[in-house]
mmCIF file of C-alpha atoms in Angstrom:
data_model
loop_
_atom_site.group_PDB
_atom_site.id
_atom_site.type_symbol
_atom_site.label_atom_id
_atom_site.label_comp_id
_atom_site.label_asym_id
_atom_site.label_seq_id
_atom_site.Cartn_x
_atom_site.Cartn_y
_atom_site.Cartn_z
ATOM 1 C CA MET A 1 54.592 -130.058 277.989
ATOM 2 C CA SER A 2 57.521 -130.035 275.583
ATOM 3 C CA THR A 3 55.482 -128.292 272.875
ATOM 4 C CA HIS A 4 54.442 -125.742 275.482
ATOM 5 C CA SER A 5 58.009 -124.809 276.350
ATOM 6 C CA GLU A 6 58.987 -124.819 272.687
ATOM 7 C CA GLU A 7 56.227 -122.293 272.077
ATOM 8 C CA LEU A 8 57.616 -120.104 274.848
ATOM 9 C CA ASN A 9 61.134 -120.381 273.464
ATOM 10 C CA SER A 10 60.088 -119.089 270.060
ATOM 11 C CA GLU A 11 58.320 -116.027 271.476
ATOM 12 C CA PRO A 12 60.046 -112.655 271.071
ATOM 13 C CA THR A 13 59.779 -112.209 274.844
ATOM 14 C CA HIS A 14 61.915 -115.238 275.474
ATOM 15 C CA HIS A 15 65.572 -114.920 276.328
ATOM 16 C CA GLU A 16 68.090 -116.628 278.516
ATOM 17 C CA HIS A 17 68.610 -114.609 281.669
ATOM 18 C CA HIS A 18 72.059 -113.088 281.634
ATOM 19 C CA VAL A 19 73.845 -111.931 284.773
ATOM 20 C CA VAL A 20 76.049 -108.901 284.120
ATOM 21 C CA GLY A 21 79.165 -109.057 286.269
ATOM 22 C CA PRO A 22 81.246 -106.509 288.196
ATOM 23 C CA LYS A 23 83.951 -106.386 285.504
ATOM 24 C CA VAL A 24 81.541 -105.003 282.905
ATOM 25 C CA TYR A 25 80.141 -102.558 285.457
ATOM 26 C CA LEU A 26 83.623 -101.325 286.387
ATOM 27 C CA VAL A 27 84.642 -100.782 282.758
ATOM 28 C CA ILE A 28 81.421 -98.865 282.011
ATOM 29 C CA PHE A 29 81.800 -96.874 285.243
ATOM 30 C CA GLY A 30 85.339 -95.833 284.266
ATOM 31 C CA THR A 31 84.266 -94.978 280.728
ATOM 32 C CA LEU A 32 81.424 -92.789 282.010
ATOM 33 C CA LEU A 33 83.774 -90.863 284.308
ATOM 34 C CA MET A 34 86.246 -90.451 281.441
ATOM 35 C CA PHE A 35 83.550 -89.042 279.135
ATOM 36 C CA THR A 36 82.475 -86.658 281.909
ATOM 37 C CA ALA A 37 86.047 -85.304 282.074
ATOM 38 C CA ILE A 38 86.192 -85.024 278.265
ATOM 39 C CA THR A 39 82.898 -83.141 278.017
ATOM 40 C CA VAL A 40 83.956 -80.639 280.716
ATOM 41 C CA ALA A 41 87.317 -80.076 278.983
ATOM 42 C CA ALA A 42 85.637 -79.705 275.572
ATOM 43 C CA SER A 43 83.225 -77.098 276.929
ATOM 44 C CA TYR A 44 86.124 -74.696 277.580
ATOM 45 C CA MET A 45 87.368 -74.926 273.992
ATOM 46 C CA GLU A 46 86.078 -72.515 271.377
ATOM 47 C CA LEU A 47 84.378 -74.848 268.891
ATOM 48 C CA TYR A 48 81.611 -72.425 267.836
ATOM 49 C CA VAL A 49 78.504 -74.332 266.761
ATOM 50 C CA PHE A 50 80.215 -77.627 267.590
ATOM 51 C CA ASN A 51 80.332 -76.955 271.355
ATOM 52 C CA ALA A 52 76.686 -77.923 271.734
ATOM 53 C CA ILE A 53 77.020 -80.803 269.259
ATOM 54 C CA VAL A 54 80.072 -82.291 271.018
ATOM 55 C CA ALA A 55 78.437 -81.938 274.445
ATOM 56 C CA LEU A 56 75.209 -83.600 273.291
ATOM 57 C CA ALA A 57 77.048 -86.328 271.363
ATOM 58 C CA ILE A 58 79.045 -87.242 274.485
ATOM 59 C CA ALA A 59 75.831 -87.179 276.565
ATOM 60 C CA CYS A 60 74.219 -89.556 274.037
ATOM 61 C CA ILE A 61 77.197 -91.947 274.200
ATOM 62 C CA LYS A 62 77.027 -91.930 278.014
ATOM 63 C CA ALA A 63 73.259 -92.528 277.969
ATOM 64 C CA VAL A 64 73.623 -95.433 275.513
ATOM 65 C CA LEU A 65 76.319 -97.022 277.730
ATOM 66 C CA VAL A 66 74.064 -96.728 280.789
ATOM 67 C CA ILE A 67 71.090 -98.194 278.895
ATOM 68 C CA LEU A 68 73.004 -101.061 277.277
ATOM 69 C CA PHE A 69 75.004 -102.214 280.291
ATOM 70 C CA PHE A 70 73.695 -100.785 283.593
ATOM 71 C CA MET A 71 70.102 -101.301 282.417
ATOM 72 C CA HIS A 72 70.969 -104.636 280.750
ATOM 73 C CA ILE A 73 69.331 -103.818 277.410
ATOM 74 C CA LYS A 74 72.234 -105.403 275.516
ATOM 75 C CA TYR A 75 71.258 -108.691 277.162
ATOM 76 C CA SER A 76 67.474 -108.227 277.000
ATOM 77 C CA SER A 77 64.771 -109.808 274.876
ATOM 78 C CA ARG A 78 63.723 -108.339 271.546
ATOM 79 C CA LEU A 79 60.485 -107.103 273.090
ATOM 80 C CA THR A 80 62.335 -105.015 275.676
ATOM 81 C CA LYS A 81 64.764 -103.685 273.074
ATOM 82 C CA LEU A 82 61.873 -102.656 270.834
ATOM 83 C CA THR A 83 60.137 -100.973 273.783
ATOM 84 C CA VAL A 84 63.188 -98.882 274.601
ATOM 85 C CA ALA A 85 63.718 -98.009 270.933
ATOM 86 C CA ALA A 86 60.056 -96.957 270.635
ATOM 87 C CA GLY A 87 60.463 -94.630 273.612
ATOM 88 C CA PHE A 88 63.478 -92.839 272.216
ATOM 89 C CA PHE A 89 61.965 -92.720 268.732
ATOM 90 C CA THR A 90 58.874 -90.968 270.149
ATOM 91 C CA PHE A 91 61.128 -88.515 271.976
ATOM 92 C CA PHE A 92 63.003 -87.938 268.704
ATOM 93 C CA VAL A 93 59.673 -87.176 266.957
ATOM 94 C CA LEU A 94 58.785 -84.724 269.744
ATOM 95 C CA ILE A 95 62.048 -82.806 269.302
ATOM 96 C CA THR A 96 62.279 -82.847 265.476
ATOM 97 C CA MET A 97 58.635 -81.946 264.806
ATOM 98 C CA THR A 98 58.764 -79.114 267.362
ATOM 99 C CA MET A 99 62.045 -77.734 266.055
ATOM 100 C CA THR A 100 60.910 -78.088 262.419
ATOM 101 C CA ASP A 101 57.908 -75.951 263.272
ATOM 102 C CA TYR A 102 59.929 -73.250 265.010
ATOM 103 C CA ILE A 103 62.604 -73.128 262.340
ATOM 104 C CA SER A 104 60.099 -72.856 259.473
ATOM 105 C CA ARG A 105 57.643 -70.365 261.027
ATOM 106 C CA ALA A 106 59.414 -67.343 259.580
ATOM 107 C CA TRP A 107 60.777 -69.165 256.504
ATOM 108 C CA GLY A 108 61.937 -66.604 253.912
ATOM 109 C CA LEU A 109 61.111 -63.612 256.117
ATOM 110 C CA TRP A 110 64.657 -62.959 257.296
ATOM 111 C CA MET B 1 31.560 -131.719 304.553
ATOM 112 C CA ILE B 2 34.938 -131.285 302.873
ATOM 113 C CA ALA B 3 35.229 -128.542 300.275
ATOM 114 C CA THR B 4 37.226 -129.375 297.161
ATOM 115 C CA PRO B 5 40.500 -127.413 297.240
ATOM 116 C CA PRO B 6 40.743 -124.676 294.575
ATOM 117 C CA ALA B 7 42.372 -125.671 291.303
ATOM 118 C CA HIS B 8 45.710 -123.945 291.970
ATOM 119 C CA VAL B 9 46.058 -125.694 295.329
ATOM 120 C CA GLN B 10 45.346 -129.029 293.711
ATOM 121 C CA GLU B 11 47.982 -128.267 291.112
ATOM 122 C CA HIS B 12 50.577 -127.833 293.833
ATOM 123 C CA SER B 13 50.457 -131.522 294.498
ATOM 124 C CA THR B 14 51.302 -132.284 290.886
ATOM 125 C CA HIS B 15 54.062 -129.758 290.180
ATOM 126 C CA GLU B 16 56.722 -127.786 291.964
ATOM 127 C CA HIS B 17 57.511 -124.140 291.338
ATOM 128 C CA PRO B 18 59.233 -121.329 293.253
ATOM 129 C CA ALA B 19 56.981 -119.672 295.824
ATOM 130 C CA HIS B 20 57.383 -116.271 294.144
ATOM 131 C CA LEU B 21 56.025 -117.448 290.768
ATOM 132 C CA ARG B 22 52.510 -116.075 290.325
ATOM 133 C CA HIS B 23 50.044 -118.487 288.793
ATOM 134 C CA HIS B 24 49.123 -116.347 285.800
ATOM 135 C CA PHE B 25 52.683 -116.660 284.496
ATOM 136 C CA ALA B 26 53.907 -119.753 282.695
ATOM 137 C CA SER B 27 57.468 -119.478 284.007
ATOM 138 C CA VAL B 28 59.708 -117.404 286.269
ATOM 139 C CA GLU B 29 61.399 -116.102 283.126
ATOM 140 C CA GLN B 30 58.087 -114.880 281.710
ATOM 141 C CA GLN B 31 57.178 -113.237 285.032
ATOM 142 C CA ARG B 32 60.519 -111.442 285.131
ATOM 143 C CA GLU B 33 60.119 -110.348 281.506
ATOM 144 C CA SER B 34 56.622 -108.971 282.151
ATOM 145 C CA ALA B 35 57.784 -106.971 285.167
ATOM 146 C CA SER B 36 60.697 -105.517 283.205
ATOM 147 C CA PHE B 37 58.406 -104.673 280.261
ATOM 148 C CA GLY B 38 55.976 -102.876 282.581
ATOM 149 C CA MET B 39 58.807 -100.908 284.187
ATOM 150 C CA TRP B 40 60.080 -99.819 280.789
ATOM 151 C CA LEU B 41 56.588 -98.636 279.786
ATOM 152 C CA PHE B 42 56.614 -96.437 282.892
ATOM 153 C CA LEU B 43 60.075 -95.156 281.956
ATOM 154 C CA LEU B 44 58.780 -94.261 278.457
ATOM 155 C CA THR B 45 56.222 -91.931 280.080
ATOM 156 C CA GLU B 46 59.112 -90.463 282.063
ATOM 157 C CA ILE B 47 61.106 -89.904 278.868
ATOM 158 C CA MET B 48 58.192 -87.932 277.426
ATOM 159 C CA PHE B 49 57.715 -86.029 280.702
ATOM 160 C CA PHE B 50 61.316 -84.814 280.796
ATOM 161 C CA GLY B 51 61.303 -84.618 276.977
ATOM 162 C CA GLY B 52 58.715 -81.845 277.091
ATOM 163 C CA MET B 53 60.968 -79.778 279.332
ATOM 164 C CA PHE B 54 63.993 -80.463 277.127
ATOM 165 C CA ALA B 55 61.989 -79.284 274.093
ATOM 166 C CA ALA B 56 60.986 -76.095 275.942
ATOM 167 C CA TYR B 57 64.625 -75.519 276.871
ATOM 168 C CA LEU B 58 65.789 -75.890 273.233
ATOM 169 C CA ILE B 59 63.181 -73.451 271.926
ATOM 170 C CA TYR B 60 63.735 -70.752 274.561
ATOM 171 C CA ARG B 61 67.479 -71.082 274.243
ATOM 172 C CA ASN B 62 67.127 -70.259 270.546
ATOM 173 C CA TRP B 63 64.810 -67.338 271.257
ATOM 174 C CA TYR B 64 66.722 -65.713 274.137
ATOM 175 C CA TYR B 65 70.208 -66.929 273.378
ATOM 176 C CA PRO B 66 72.227 -64.103 275.120
ATOM 177 C CA ALA B 67 70.127 -64.452 278.288
ATOM 178 C CA PHE B 68 70.729 -68.219 278.328
ATOM 179 C CA VAL B 69 74.471 -67.742 277.880
ATOM 180 C CA VAL B 70 74.898 -65.360 280.834
ATOM 181 C CA GLY B 71 72.405 -67.372 282.875
ATOM 182 C CA SER B 72 74.390 -70.572 282.453
ATOM 183 C CA HIS B 73 77.579 -68.727 283.437
ATOM 184 C CA GLN B 74 76.036 -68.258 286.890
ATOM 185 C CA LEU B 75 76.232 -72.000 287.565
ATOM 186 C CA SER B 76 79.279 -73.533 289.227
ATOM 187 C CA ILE B 77 80.973 -75.866 286.787
ATOM 188 C CA PHE B 78 82.870 -77.484 289.658
ATOM 189 C CA LEU B 79 79.714 -78.390 291.582
ATOM 190 C CA GLY B 80 78.012 -79.583 288.388
ATOM 191 C CA THR B 81 80.919 -81.864 287.483
ATOM 192 C CA PHE B 82 81.200 -83.100 291.069
ATOM 193 C CA ASN B 83 77.499 -83.984 291.144
ATOM 194 C CA THR B 84 77.731 -85.729 287.754
ATOM 195 C CA ALA B 85 80.539 -87.911 289.122
ATOM 196 C CA VAL B 86 78.525 -88.590 292.300
ATOM 197 C CA LEU B 87 75.514 -89.725 290.259
ATOM 198 C CA ILE B 88 77.623 -91.959 288.006
ATOM 199 C CA CYS B 89 79.129 -93.526 291.159
ATOM 200 C CA SER B 90 75.632 -94.082 292.529
ATOM 201 C CA SER B 91 74.590 -95.773 289.275
ATOM 202 C CA PHE B 92 77.599 -98.060 289.657
ATOM 203 C CA THR B 93 76.751 -98.907 293.288
ATOM 204 C CA MET B 94 73.124 -99.574 292.262
ATOM 205 C CA ALA B 95 74.257 -101.871 289.434
ATOM 206 C CA MET B 96 76.445 -103.728 291.957
ATOM 207 C CA GLY B 97 73.415 -103.972 294.236
ATOM 208 C CA VAL B 98 71.453 -105.707 291.468
ATOM 209 C CA TYR B 99 74.418 -108.028 290.930
ATOM 210 C CA SER B 100 74.599 -108.840 294.670
ATOM 211 C CA ALA B 101 70.883 -109.686 294.712
ATOM 212 C CA GLU B 102 71.452 -111.886 291.679
ATOM 213 C CA MET B 103 74.273 -113.657 293.538
ATOM 214 C CA LYS B 104 72.030 -113.937 296.642
ATOM 215 C CA ARG B 105 74.512 -112.051 298.830
ATOM 216 C CA ARG B 106 72.409 -110.303 301.451
ATOM 217 C CA LYS B 107 75.109 -108.245 303.193
ATOM 218 C CA ALA B 108 76.635 -107.073 299.922
ATOM 219 C CA LEU B 109 73.194 -106.043 298.651
ATOM 220 C CA ILE B 110 72.497 -104.022 301.805
ATOM 221 C CA GLY B 111 75.953 -102.431 301.588
ATOM 222 C CA TRP B 112 75.565 -101.361 297.949
ATOM 223 C CA LEU B 113 72.045 -100.024 298.573
ATOM 224 C CA LEU B 114 73.299 -97.982 301.542
ATOM 225 C CA ALA B 115 76.142 -96.633 299.389
ATOM 226 C CA THR B 116 73.579 -95.620 296.763
ATOM 227 C CA ILE B 117 71.501 -93.827 299.422
ATOM 228 C CA PHE B 118 74.614 -92.021 300.667
ATOM 229 C CA LEU B 119 75.633 -90.860 297.179
ATOM 230 C CA GLY B 120 72.050 -89.772 296.440
ATOM 231 C CA LEU B 121 72.067 -87.672 299.611
ATOM 232 C CA VAL B 122 75.436 -86.127 298.671
ATOM 233 C CA PHE B 123 73.955 -85.142 295.305
ATOM 234 C CA LEU B 124 70.903 -83.548 296.961
ATOM 235 C CA GLY B 125 73.112 -81.748 299.486
ATOM 236 C CA VAL B 126 75.211 -80.171 296.736
ATOM 237 C CA LYS B 127 72.026 -79.294 294.828
ATOM 238 C CA ALA B 128 70.583 -77.633 297.959
ATOM 239 C CA ASP B 129 73.799 -75.603 298.303
ATOM 240 C CA GLU B 130 73.482 -74.482 294.672
ATOM 241 C CA TYR B 131 69.826 -73.496 295.196
ATOM 242 C CA HIS B 132 70.795 -71.568 298.319
ATOM 243 C CA GLU B 133 73.427 -69.644 296.349
ATOM 244 C CA LYS B 134 70.797 -68.775 293.693
ATOM 245 C CA TRP B 135 68.570 -67.417 296.435
ATOM 246 C CA GLU B 136 71.350 -65.246 297.864
ATOM 247 C CA LYS B 137 72.193 -63.881 294.410
ATOM 248 C CA HIS B 138 68.514 -63.066 293.719
ATOM 249 C CA HIS B 139 68.339 -65.520 290.826
ATOM 250 C CA VAL B 140 65.087 -67.250 291.778
ATOM 251 C CA PRO B 141 62.334 -66.160 289.341
ATOM 252 C CA GLY B 142 59.004 -65.306 290.926
ATOM 253 C CA LEU B 143 60.290 -65.358 294.499
ATOM 254 C CA ASN B 144 63.535 -63.464 294.703
ATOM 255 C CA PHE B 145 64.784 -62.118 291.407
ATOM 256 C CA SER B 146 66.793 -59.119 290.284
ATOM 257 C CA THR B 147 68.232 -58.416 286.826
ATOM 258 C CA GLN B 148 70.978 -56.293 288.450
ATOM 259 C CA ASP B 149 73.698 -58.921 287.835
ATOM 260 C CA PHE B 150 72.889 -58.959 284.108
ATOM 261 C CA THR B 151 72.259 -55.260 283.367
ATOM 262 C CA HIS B 152 75.221 -54.110 285.494
ATOM 263 C CA PRO B 153 77.546 -57.110 285.721
ATOM 264 C CA THR B 154 80.406 -56.863 288.204
ATOM 265 C CA ASP B 155 82.464 -59.534 286.419
ATOM 266 C CA LYS B 156 83.668 -59.695 282.818
ATOM 267 C CA GLU B 157 80.233 -60.503 281.393
ATOM 268 C CA PRO B 158 78.894 -58.095 278.759
ATOM 269 C CA PRO B 159 75.925 -56.098 280.137
ATOM 270 C CA LEU B 160 72.568 -57.053 278.620
ATOM 271 C CA PRO B 161 69.830 -54.590 277.627
ATOM 272 C CA ALA B 162 67.010 -54.546 280.192
ATOM 273 C CA ASP B 163 64.539 -56.559 278.068
ATOM 274 C CA MET B 164 67.040 -59.361 277.375
ATOM 275 C CA ALA B 165 68.253 -59.308 281.009
ATOM 276 C CA ALA B 166 64.639 -59.936 282.083
ATOM 277 C CA LYS B 167 64.681 -63.094 279.935
ATOM 278 C CA THR B 168 67.314 -64.659 282.167
ATOM 279 C CA GLN B 169 64.234 -65.482 284.264
ATOM 280 C CA VAL B 170 63.238 -67.949 281.526
ATOM 281 C CA TYR B 171 66.618 -69.623 281.859
ATOM 282 C CA PHE B 172 66.418 -69.828 285.657
ATOM 283 C CA SER B 173 62.765 -70.966 285.551
ATOM 284 C CA LEU B 174 63.760 -73.861 283.297
ATOM 285 C CA TYR B 175 66.828 -74.496 285.461
ATOM 286 C CA PHE B 176 64.677 -74.824 288.577
ATOM 287 C CA ALA B 177 61.917 -76.775 286.807
ATOM 288 C CA MET B 178 64.294 -79.324 285.283
ATOM 289 C CA THR B 179 66.740 -79.758 288.165
ATOM 290 C CA GLY B 180 63.801 -79.558 290.610
ATOM 291 C CA MET B 181 61.884 -82.367 288.914
ATOM 292 C CA HIS B 182 65.119 -84.329 288.710
ATOM 293 C CA ALA B 183 65.769 -83.735 292.429
ATOM 294 C CA LEU B 184 62.198 -84.826 293.222
ATOM 295 C CA HIS B 185 62.898 -88.076 291.400
ATOM 296 C CA MET B 186 66.025 -88.445 293.530
ATOM 297 C CA VAL B 187 64.045 -87.850 296.748
ATOM 298 C CA ILE B 188 61.465 -90.454 295.701
ATOM 299 C CA GLY B 189 64.276 -92.837 294.723
ATOM 300 C CA ILE B 190 66.069 -92.454 298.062
ATOM 301 C CA SER B 191 62.782 -92.997 299.943
ATOM 302 C CA ILE B 192 62.174 -96.234 298.044
ATOM 303 C CA LEU B 193 65.807 -97.253 298.663
ATOM 304 C CA VAL B 194 65.283 -96.932 302.428
ATOM 305 C CA ILE B 195 62.315 -99.330 302.177
ATOM 306 C CA LEU B 196 64.347 -101.690 299.999
ATOM 307 C CA VAL B 197 67.178 -101.764 302.567
ATOM 308 C CA VAL B 198 64.713 -102.688 305.334
ATOM 309 C CA GLN B 199 63.232 -105.469 303.208
ATOM 310 C CA ALA B 200 66.646 -106.657 302.033
ATOM 311 C CA TRP B 201 67.671 -106.829 305.696
ATOM 312 C CA ALA B 202 64.902 -109.381 306.212
ATOM 313 C CA GLY B 203 66.287 -111.333 303.240
ATOM 314 C CA ALA B 204 63.513 -110.418 300.806
ATOM 315 C CA TYR B 205 65.641 -110.128 297.653
ATOM 316 C CA THR B 206 68.330 -112.727 298.126
ATOM 317 C CA GLN B 207 66.253 -115.874 297.819
ATOM 318 C CA GLY B 208 65.850 -115.859 294.065
ATOM 319 C CA HIS B 209 63.118 -113.245 293.687
ATOM 320 C CA MET B 210 64.633 -109.850 292.966
ATOM 321 C CA THR B 211 62.369 -108.206 290.385
ATOM 322 C CA THR B 212 61.806 -105.236 292.709
ATOM 323 C CA ILE B 213 65.553 -104.577 292.979
ATOM 324 C CA GLU B 214 66.023 -104.939 289.214
ATOM 325 C CA ASN B 215 63.177 -102.551 288.403
ATOM 326 C CA PHE B 216 64.297 -100.020 290.985
ATOM 327 C CA GLY B 217 67.745 -100.212 289.370
ATOM 328 C CA LEU B 218 66.142 -99.268 286.038
ATOM 329 C CA TYR B 219 64.491 -96.252 287.697
ATOM 330 C CA TRP B 220 67.715 -95.109 289.351
ATOM 331 C CA HIS B 221 69.718 -95.407 286.107
ATOM 332 C CA PHE B 222 67.002 -93.496 284.269
ATOM 333 C CA VAL B 223 67.300 -90.623 286.741
ATOM 334 C CA ASP B 224 71.062 -90.729 286.122
ATOM 335 C CA ILE B 225 70.481 -90.484 282.348
ATOM 336 C CA VAL B 226 68.275 -87.395 282.815
ATOM 337 C CA TRP B 227 71.137 -85.726 284.671
ATOM 338 C CA ILE B 228 73.614 -86.834 281.975
ATOM 339 C CA PHE B 229 71.652 -84.563 279.603
ATOM 340 C CA LEU B 230 70.840 -81.787 282.093
ATOM 341 C CA PHE B 231 74.515 -81.293 282.961
ATOM 342 C CA PRO B 232 75.777 -80.325 279.467
ATOM 343 C CA LEU B 233 72.622 -78.379 278.564
ATOM 344 C CA LEU B 234 72.476 -76.253 281.718
ATOM 345 C CA TYR B 235 76.144 -76.014 282.748
ATOM 346 C CA LEU B 236 78.388 -76.653 279.768
ATOM 347 C CA ILE B 237 77.290 -75.645 276.289
ATOM 348 C CA SER B 238 77.765 -71.884 276.753
ATOM 349 C CA ARG B 239 80.885 -72.160 278.876
ATOM 350 C CA HIS B 240 83.330 -71.265 276.063
ATOM 351 C CA GLN B 241 81.805 -67.810 275.528
#
């Protein structure tokens, strides 16, 4: 029986269950509201090409906070972390390959 | 004639395990991990589903940039910000619900779930008000659309040539497709929440087994993340012009 549980412990799916408490949730909650205020304020400033970049960067930070803490990925097993990473990597491929195509269609014709 | 009990019943006499542990799992931890893994696989398909619409939005925004700028100016930044705050609050209440289930506090769990339902309904109410305004302004492509506001603007917006003004329909189509699919996810989420409250009332999730609550939490936070990206893309990034 002991070898059996040792086997389980060494698997990448194994992790000690971690309860995330209200303090962490409150801090993340406040941070998310703060970033919402910042992104609205930044959208009224004339930053030219950086308006979209700032808005999307803040959205990415907010999404990462939600994933890490509200969705407990910071405290998850390696398998779950890899799964989430694979999902966003595939999404990244979708966007970059599509945009690469559209940007290069008329390459040199302008 | 006495039938031999099945193997798993025989096993019960030799070992103890929580009633909610299914026999094909070695431990409660493994069962929990498998459920979470399965939920995340579902969420990956959701990422790609919304990802396709985000990709379409990026491409059309590059093609019909002036139409997308004036189109986004038609949205109320106040209502968008308000709804973003409401959704973030609902993510917080949902996270607290998961925590309450973890702590086996039945009343707290029910309270946080009800708060999440309430905030979800507030979001949908504001969204419905925004849709209604679009209808009144004839900004609903295919059903009730006029380019009048864009070819002959009454506010400070620069007038668009007729062909570009027609492309505001692409913006509003994507607006309705993306926020509509997001709202549908909210409606489904609230429906499931109602069932969860009924089951939590009977004490289903406060006796150690709370995988359903945890996985629903993942779904609800995912829907929040979709809105976290919809809000800047639809409401904000052309606001400075």
